[in-house]
Short mmCIF file of C-alpha atoms in Angstrom, two decimals:
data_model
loop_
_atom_site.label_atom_id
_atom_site.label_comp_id
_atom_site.label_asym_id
_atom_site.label_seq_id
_atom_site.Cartn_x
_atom_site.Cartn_y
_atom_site.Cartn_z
CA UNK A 249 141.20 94.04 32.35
CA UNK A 250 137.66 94.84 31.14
CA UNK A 251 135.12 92.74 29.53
CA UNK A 252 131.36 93.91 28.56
CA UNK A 253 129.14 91.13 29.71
CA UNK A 254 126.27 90.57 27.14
CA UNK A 255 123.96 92.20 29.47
CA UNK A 256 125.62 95.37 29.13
CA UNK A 257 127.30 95.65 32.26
CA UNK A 258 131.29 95.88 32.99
CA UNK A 259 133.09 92.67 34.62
CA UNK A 260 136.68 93.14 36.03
CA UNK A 261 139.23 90.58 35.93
CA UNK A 262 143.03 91.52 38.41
CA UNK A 263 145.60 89.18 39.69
CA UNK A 264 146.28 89.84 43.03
CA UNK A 265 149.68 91.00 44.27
CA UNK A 266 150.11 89.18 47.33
CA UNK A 267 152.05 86.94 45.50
CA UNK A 268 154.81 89.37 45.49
CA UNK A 269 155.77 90.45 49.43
CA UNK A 270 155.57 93.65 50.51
CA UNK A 271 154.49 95.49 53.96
CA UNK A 272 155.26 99.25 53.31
CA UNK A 273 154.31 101.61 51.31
CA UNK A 274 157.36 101.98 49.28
CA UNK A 275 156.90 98.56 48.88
CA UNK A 276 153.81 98.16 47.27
CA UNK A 277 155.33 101.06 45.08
CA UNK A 278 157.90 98.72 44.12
CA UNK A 279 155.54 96.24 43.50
CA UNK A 280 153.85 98.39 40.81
CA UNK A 281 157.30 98.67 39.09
CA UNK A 282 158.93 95.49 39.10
CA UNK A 283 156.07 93.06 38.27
CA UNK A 284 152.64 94.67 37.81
CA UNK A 285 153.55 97.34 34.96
CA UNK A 286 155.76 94.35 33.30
CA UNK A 287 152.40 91.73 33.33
CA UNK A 288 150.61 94.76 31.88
CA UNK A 289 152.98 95.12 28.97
CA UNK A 290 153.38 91.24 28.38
CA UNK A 291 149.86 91.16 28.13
CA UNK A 292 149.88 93.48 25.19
CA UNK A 293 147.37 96.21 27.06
CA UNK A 294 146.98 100.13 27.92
CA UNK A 295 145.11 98.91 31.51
CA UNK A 296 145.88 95.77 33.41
CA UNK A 297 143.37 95.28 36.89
CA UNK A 298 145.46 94.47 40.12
CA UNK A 299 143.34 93.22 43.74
CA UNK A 300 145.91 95.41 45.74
CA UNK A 301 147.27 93.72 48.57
CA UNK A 302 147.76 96.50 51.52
CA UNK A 303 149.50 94.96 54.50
CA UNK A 304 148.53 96.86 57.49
CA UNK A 305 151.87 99.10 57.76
CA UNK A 306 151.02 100.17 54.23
CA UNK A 307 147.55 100.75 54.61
CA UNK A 308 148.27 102.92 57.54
CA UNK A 309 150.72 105.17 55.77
CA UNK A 310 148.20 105.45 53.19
CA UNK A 311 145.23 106.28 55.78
CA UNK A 312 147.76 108.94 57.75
CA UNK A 313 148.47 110.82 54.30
CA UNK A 314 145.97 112.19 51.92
CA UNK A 315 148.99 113.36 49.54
CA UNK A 316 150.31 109.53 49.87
CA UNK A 317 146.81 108.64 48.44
CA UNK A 318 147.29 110.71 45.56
CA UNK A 319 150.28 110.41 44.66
CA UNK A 320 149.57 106.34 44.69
CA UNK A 321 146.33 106.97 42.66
CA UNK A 322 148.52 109.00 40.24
CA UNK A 323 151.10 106.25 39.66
CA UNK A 324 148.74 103.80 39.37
CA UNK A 325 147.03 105.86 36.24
CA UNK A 326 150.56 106.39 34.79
CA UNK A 327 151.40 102.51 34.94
CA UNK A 328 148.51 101.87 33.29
CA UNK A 329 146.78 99.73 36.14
CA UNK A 330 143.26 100.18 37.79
CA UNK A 331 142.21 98.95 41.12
CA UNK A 332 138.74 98.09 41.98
CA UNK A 333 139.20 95.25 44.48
CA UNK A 334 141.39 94.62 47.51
CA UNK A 335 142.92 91.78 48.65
CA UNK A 336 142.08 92.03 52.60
CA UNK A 337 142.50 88.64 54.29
CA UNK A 338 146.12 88.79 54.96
CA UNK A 339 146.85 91.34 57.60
CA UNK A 340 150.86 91.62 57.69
CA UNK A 341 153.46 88.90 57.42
CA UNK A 342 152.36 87.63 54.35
CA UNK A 343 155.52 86.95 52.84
CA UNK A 344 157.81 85.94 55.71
CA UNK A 345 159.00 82.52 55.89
CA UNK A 346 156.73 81.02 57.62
CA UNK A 347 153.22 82.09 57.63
CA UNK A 348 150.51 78.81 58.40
CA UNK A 349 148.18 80.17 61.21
CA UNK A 350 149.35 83.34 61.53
CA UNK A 351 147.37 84.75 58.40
CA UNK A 352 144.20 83.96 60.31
CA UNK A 353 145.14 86.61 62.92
CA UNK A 354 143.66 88.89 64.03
CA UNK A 355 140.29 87.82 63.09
CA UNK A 356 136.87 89.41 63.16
CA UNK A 357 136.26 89.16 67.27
CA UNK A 358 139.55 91.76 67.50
CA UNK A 359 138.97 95.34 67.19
CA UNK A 360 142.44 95.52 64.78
CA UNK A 361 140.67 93.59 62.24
CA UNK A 362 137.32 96.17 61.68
CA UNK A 363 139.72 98.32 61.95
CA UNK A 364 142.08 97.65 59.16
CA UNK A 365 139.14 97.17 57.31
CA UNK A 366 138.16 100.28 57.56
CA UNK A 367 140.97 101.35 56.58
CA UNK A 368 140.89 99.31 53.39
CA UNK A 369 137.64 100.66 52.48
CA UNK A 370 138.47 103.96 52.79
CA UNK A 371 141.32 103.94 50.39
CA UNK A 372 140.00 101.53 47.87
CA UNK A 373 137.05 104.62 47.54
CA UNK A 374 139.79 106.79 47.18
CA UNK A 375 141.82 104.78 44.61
CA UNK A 376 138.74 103.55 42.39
CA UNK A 377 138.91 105.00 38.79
CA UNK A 378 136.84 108.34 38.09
CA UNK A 379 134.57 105.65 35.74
CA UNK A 380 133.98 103.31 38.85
CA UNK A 381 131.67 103.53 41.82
CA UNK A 382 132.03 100.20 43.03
CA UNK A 383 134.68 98.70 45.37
CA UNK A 384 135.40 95.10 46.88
CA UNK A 385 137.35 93.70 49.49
CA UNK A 386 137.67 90.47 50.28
CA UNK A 387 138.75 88.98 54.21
CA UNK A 388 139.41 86.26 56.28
CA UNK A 389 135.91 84.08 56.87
CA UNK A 390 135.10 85.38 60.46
CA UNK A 391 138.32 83.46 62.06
CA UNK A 392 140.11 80.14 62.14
CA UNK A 393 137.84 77.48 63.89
CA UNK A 394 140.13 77.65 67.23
CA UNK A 395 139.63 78.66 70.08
CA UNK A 396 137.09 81.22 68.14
CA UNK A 397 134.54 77.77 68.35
CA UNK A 398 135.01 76.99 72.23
CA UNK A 399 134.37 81.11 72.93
CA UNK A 400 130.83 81.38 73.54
CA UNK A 401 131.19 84.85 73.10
CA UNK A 402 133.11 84.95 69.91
CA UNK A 403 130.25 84.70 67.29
CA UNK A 404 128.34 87.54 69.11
CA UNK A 405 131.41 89.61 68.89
CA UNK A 406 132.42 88.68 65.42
CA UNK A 407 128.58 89.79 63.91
CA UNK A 408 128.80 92.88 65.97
CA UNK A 409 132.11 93.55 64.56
CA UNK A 410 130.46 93.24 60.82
CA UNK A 411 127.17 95.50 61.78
CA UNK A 412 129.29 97.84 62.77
CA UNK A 413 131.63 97.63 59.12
CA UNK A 414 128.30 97.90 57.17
CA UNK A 415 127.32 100.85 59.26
CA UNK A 416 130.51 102.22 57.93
CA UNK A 417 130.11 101.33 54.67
CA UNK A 418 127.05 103.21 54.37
CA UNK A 419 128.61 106.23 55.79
CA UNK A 420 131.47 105.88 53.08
CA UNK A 421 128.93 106.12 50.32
CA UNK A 422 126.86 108.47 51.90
CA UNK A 423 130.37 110.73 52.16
CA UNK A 424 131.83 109.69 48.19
CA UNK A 425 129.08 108.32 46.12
CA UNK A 426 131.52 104.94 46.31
CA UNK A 427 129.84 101.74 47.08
CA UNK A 428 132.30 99.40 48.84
CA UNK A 429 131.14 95.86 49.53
CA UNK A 430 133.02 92.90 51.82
CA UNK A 431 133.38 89.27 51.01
CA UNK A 432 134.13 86.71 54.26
CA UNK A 433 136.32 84.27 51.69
CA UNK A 434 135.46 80.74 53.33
CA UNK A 435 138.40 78.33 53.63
CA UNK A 436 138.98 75.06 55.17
CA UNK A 437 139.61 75.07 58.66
CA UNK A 438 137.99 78.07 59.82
CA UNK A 439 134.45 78.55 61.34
CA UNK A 440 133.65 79.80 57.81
CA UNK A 441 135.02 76.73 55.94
CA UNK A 442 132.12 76.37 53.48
CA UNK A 443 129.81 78.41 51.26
CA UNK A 444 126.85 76.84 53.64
CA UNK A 445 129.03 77.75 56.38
CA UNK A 446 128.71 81.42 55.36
CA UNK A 447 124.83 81.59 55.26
CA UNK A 448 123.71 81.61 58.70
CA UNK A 449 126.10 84.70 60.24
CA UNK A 450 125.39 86.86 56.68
CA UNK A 451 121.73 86.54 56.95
CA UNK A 452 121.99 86.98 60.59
CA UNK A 453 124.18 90.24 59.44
CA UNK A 454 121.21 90.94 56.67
CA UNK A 455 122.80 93.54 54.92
CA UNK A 456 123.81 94.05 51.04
CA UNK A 457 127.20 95.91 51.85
CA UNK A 458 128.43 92.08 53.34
CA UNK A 459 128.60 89.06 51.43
CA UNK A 460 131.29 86.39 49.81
CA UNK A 461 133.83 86.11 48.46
CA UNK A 462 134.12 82.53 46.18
CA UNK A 463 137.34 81.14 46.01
CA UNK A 464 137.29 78.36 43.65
CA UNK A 465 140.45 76.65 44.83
CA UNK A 466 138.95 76.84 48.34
CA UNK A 467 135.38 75.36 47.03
CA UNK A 468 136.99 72.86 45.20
CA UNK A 469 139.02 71.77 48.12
CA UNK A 470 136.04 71.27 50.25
CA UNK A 471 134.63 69.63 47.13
CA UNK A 472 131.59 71.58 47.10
CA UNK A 473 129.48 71.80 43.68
CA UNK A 474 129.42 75.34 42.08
CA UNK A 475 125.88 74.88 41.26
CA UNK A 476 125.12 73.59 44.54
CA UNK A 477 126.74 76.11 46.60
CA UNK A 478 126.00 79.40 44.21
CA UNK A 479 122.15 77.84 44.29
CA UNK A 480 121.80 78.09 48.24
CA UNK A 481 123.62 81.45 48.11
CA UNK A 482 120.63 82.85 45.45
CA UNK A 483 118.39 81.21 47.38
CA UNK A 484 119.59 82.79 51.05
CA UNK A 485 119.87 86.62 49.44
CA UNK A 486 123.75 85.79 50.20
CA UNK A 487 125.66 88.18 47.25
CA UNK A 488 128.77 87.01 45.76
CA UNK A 489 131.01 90.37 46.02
CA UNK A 490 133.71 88.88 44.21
CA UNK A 491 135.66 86.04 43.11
CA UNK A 492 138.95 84.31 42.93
CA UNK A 493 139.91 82.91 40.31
CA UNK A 494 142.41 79.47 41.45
CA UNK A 495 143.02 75.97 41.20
CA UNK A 496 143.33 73.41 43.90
CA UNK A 497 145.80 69.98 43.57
CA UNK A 498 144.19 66.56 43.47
CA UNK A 499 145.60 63.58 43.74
CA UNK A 500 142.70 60.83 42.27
CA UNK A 501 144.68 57.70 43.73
CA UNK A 502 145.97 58.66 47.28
CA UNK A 503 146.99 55.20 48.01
CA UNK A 504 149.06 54.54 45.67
CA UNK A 505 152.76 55.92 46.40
CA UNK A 506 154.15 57.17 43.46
CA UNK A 507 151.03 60.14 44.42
CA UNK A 508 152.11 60.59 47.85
CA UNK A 509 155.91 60.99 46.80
CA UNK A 510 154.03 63.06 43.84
CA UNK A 511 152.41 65.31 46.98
CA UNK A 512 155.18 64.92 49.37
CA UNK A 513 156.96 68.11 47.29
CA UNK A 514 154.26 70.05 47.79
CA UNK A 515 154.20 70.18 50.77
CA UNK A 516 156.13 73.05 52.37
CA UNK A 517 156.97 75.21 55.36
CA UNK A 518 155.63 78.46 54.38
CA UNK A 519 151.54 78.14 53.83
CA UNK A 520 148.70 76.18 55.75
CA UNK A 521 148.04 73.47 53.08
CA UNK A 522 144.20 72.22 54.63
CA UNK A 523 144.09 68.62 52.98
CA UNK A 524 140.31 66.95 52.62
CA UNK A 525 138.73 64.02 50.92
CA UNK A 526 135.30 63.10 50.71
CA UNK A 527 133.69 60.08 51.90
CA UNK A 528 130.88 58.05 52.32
CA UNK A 529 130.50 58.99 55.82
CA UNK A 530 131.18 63.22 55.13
CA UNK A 531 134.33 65.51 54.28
CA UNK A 532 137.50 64.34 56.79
CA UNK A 533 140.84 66.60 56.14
CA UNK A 534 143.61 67.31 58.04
CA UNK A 535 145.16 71.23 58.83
CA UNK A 536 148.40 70.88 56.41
CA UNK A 537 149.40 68.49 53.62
CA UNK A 538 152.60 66.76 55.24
CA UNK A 539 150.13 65.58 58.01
CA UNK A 540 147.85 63.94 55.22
CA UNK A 541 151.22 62.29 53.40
CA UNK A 542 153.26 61.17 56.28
CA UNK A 543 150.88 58.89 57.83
CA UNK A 544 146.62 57.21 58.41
CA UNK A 545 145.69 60.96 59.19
CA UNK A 546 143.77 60.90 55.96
CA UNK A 547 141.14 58.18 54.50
CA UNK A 548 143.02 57.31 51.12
CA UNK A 549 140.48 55.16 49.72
CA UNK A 550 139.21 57.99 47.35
CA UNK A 551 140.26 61.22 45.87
CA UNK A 552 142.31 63.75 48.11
CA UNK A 553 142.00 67.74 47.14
CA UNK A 554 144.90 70.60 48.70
CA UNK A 555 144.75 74.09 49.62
CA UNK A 556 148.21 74.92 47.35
CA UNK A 557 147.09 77.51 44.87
CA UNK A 558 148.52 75.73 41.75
CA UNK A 559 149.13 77.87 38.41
CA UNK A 560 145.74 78.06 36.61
CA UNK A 561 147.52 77.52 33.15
CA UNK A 562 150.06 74.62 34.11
CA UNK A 563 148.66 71.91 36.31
CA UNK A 564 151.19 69.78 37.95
CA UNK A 565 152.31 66.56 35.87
CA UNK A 566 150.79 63.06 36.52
CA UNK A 567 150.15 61.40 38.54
CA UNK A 568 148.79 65.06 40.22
CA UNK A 569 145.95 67.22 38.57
CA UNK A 570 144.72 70.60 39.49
CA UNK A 571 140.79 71.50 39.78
CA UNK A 572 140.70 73.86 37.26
CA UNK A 573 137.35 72.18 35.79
CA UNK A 574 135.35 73.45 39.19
CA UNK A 575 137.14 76.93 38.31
CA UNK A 576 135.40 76.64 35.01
CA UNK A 577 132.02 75.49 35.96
CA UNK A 578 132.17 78.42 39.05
CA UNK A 579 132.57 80.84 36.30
CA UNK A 580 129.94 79.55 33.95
CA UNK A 581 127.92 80.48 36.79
CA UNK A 582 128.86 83.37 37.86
CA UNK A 583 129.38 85.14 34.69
CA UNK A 584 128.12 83.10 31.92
CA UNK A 585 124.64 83.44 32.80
CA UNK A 586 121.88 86.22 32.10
CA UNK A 587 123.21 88.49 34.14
CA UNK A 588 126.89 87.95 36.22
CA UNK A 589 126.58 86.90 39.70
CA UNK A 590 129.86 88.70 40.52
CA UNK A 591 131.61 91.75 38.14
CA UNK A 592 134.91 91.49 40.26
CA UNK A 593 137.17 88.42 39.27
CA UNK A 594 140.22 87.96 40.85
CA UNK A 595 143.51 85.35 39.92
CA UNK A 596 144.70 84.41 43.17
CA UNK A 597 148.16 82.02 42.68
CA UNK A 598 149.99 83.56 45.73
CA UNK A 599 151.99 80.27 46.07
CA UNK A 600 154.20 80.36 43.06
CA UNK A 601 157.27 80.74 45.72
CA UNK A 602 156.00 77.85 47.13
CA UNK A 603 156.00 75.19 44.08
CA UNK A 604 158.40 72.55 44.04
CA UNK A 605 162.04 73.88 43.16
CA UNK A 606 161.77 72.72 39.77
CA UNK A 607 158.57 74.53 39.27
CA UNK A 608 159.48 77.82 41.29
CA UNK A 609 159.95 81.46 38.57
CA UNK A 610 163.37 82.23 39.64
CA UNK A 611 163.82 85.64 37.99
CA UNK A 612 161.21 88.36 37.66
CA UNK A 613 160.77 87.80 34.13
CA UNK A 614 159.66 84.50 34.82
CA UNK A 615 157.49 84.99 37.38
CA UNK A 616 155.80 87.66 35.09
CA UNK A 617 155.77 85.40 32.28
CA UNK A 618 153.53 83.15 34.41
CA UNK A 619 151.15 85.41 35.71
CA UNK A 620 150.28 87.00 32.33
CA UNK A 621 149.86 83.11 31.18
CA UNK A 622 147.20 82.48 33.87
CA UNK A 623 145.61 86.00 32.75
CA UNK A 624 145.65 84.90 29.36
CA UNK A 625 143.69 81.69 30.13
CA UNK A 626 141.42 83.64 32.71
CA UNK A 627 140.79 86.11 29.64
CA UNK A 628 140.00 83.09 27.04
CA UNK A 629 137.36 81.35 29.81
CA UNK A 630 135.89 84.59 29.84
CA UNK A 631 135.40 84.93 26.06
CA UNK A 632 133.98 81.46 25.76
CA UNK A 633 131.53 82.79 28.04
CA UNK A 634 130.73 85.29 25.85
CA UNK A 635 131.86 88.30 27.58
CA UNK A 636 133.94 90.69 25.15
CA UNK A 637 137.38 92.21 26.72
CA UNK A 638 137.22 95.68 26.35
CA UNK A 639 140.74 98.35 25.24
#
């Protein structure tokens, strides 16, 4: 989807398609016909943005084959969808049972992750529209904060990693005339868990090819302000490459146990829930949410926020809420300004699998019925803004 921002220029909205598993290539092609081309239709229009998901299998049947590339390209154009963004954090695995730690492997100090990277740049210039010279890609926030924060070496080998991406980068446009930028996506837990986390290795990094990636459910979890956070970004030359579009839980009243029952089904054995609360004495969280609700791991004297990507357009009943209000005040920012911050948006609910039983999509249509609904409110925030969507 396409909106004209009143300054003229082009902002993209997708939903990204790690929510639905897939590590080949005839995956991913599967992908295109079983959910993406159905939200497209759903949502009443001829083009429908997807952040493509390319698990590393994929990706390197893509990279191996030129007439792969095409041929993807091609049925992309015929289904009516567009790609301009990648989803690039996961690497494989993404959909198995049980994922928790494992998505933070490899990470930036290991040559697999530049690179798949590569990789991922070097198709997403091949699969932008003719109309389109710029790409994104989104990955995981330099690594997860062990042992990466014992190895003394680690950060060295991480920012050389990154030099050597931009350097890259800058070939790639030099070769196609495409300009594909990377966002490190901080999270809680890893060395990158903050927006201030991220300032010191990308200015160390200095260049404009390498920035962030803002994922509101992730900024809202470490209860960072959007104003706050996008300030000392402006103010550090940090760019925002892209963003995510998602929605944290919260639970206002820890103590009380009607919330932790109310939590309790949310928590799960398939994704790294990172549970935090703020308090007078800084941000304490624990690495998953049935840690947090079991036991003392977690101060419960005020407000408790969850890494579970919750469905932007149906927050979980009372006595749980969802942050979609930071969401909102992150994209006043970004977009509703002047002049947008960011002019890739990205809905990131991967965890719709994950919801409590009674909450799960379980048929297709279902699960495509919610993913055009969080569109659809993603679309409205946008024209409160005062962006128009475009055909």
């Amino acid at each position: 989807m396409r909106f004209r921002h009143p300054d003229g220029s082009t902002v993209h909205l997708a939903y990204c398609t790690n929510v639905h598993p897939a590590e080949t290539l005839e995956g991913v092609r599967a992908q295109l016909r079983d959910h993406c081309e159905p939200v497209r239709r759903r949502l009443g229009r001829d083009r429908l943005g997807i952040g493509l998901w390319l698990a590393r299998k994929a990706a390197r049947a893509l990279t191996d084959d030129p007439a792969a590339q095409r041929a993807l390209r091609a049925e992309l154009e015929g289904r009516g969808l567009e790609v301009v963004t990648l989803n690039g954090f996961p690497y494989e695995g993404f959909g198995d049972q049980e994922v928790k730690y494992r998505v933070y492997t490899p990470d930036w100090t290991a040559p697999e992750r530049l690179a798949h990277t590569t990789d991922l740049a070097r198709l997403l210039a091949a699969l932008l529209p003719d109309d389109v010279t710029d790409g994104t890609i989104s990955t995981l926030p330099i690594a997860w904060r062990t042992p990466y924060d014992e190895d003394p070496t680690a950060a060295a080998a991480a920012a050389k990693a990154l030099t050597a991406l931009a350097q890259r980068l800058d070939a790639l446009y030099e070769l196609t005339g495409k300009s594909i930028r990377i966002g490190l996506e901080p999270e809680p837990g890893c060395t990158v868990e903050t927006t201030a986390d991220a300032i010191a290795p990308l200015t160390t990094i200095a260049h404009d090819r390498i920035g962030i990636c803002v994922d509101t459910c992730h900024l809202a979890t470490s209860f960072e302000d959007p104003d706050t956070a996008l300030d000392a970004l402006a103010a550090a030359r940090v760019p925002v490459v892209k963003s995510q579009l998602s929605a944290a839980l919260h639970a206002e009243h820890p103590h009380l146990p009607e919330v932790r029952a109310a939590l309790g089904a949310f928590a799960e054995p398939r994704f790294l829930h990172q549970t935090r609360t703020l308090t007078t004495s800084g941000l304490r969280g624990t690495d998953d949410l049935g840690e947090a609700v079991s036991g003392g791991a977690l101060p419960d004297s005020t407000p408790w926020r969850s890494h579970f990507h919750v469905p932007l357009h149906a927050p979980p009943a009372p006595p749980l809420n969802s942050t979609l209000s930071v969401l909102q005040r992150a994209l006043s920012r970004l977009v509703g300004g002047p002049a947008p911050l960011t002019r890739h948006l990205e809905v990131e609910t991967y965890t719709w699998q994950a919801l409590p039983a009674e909450l799960r999509p379980r048929t297709r249509t279902q699960l495509a019925d919610g993913i055009a609904a969080e569109l659809t409110l993603a679309r409205d925030l946008l024209v409160d803004l005062g962006l128009k969507e475009l055909p």
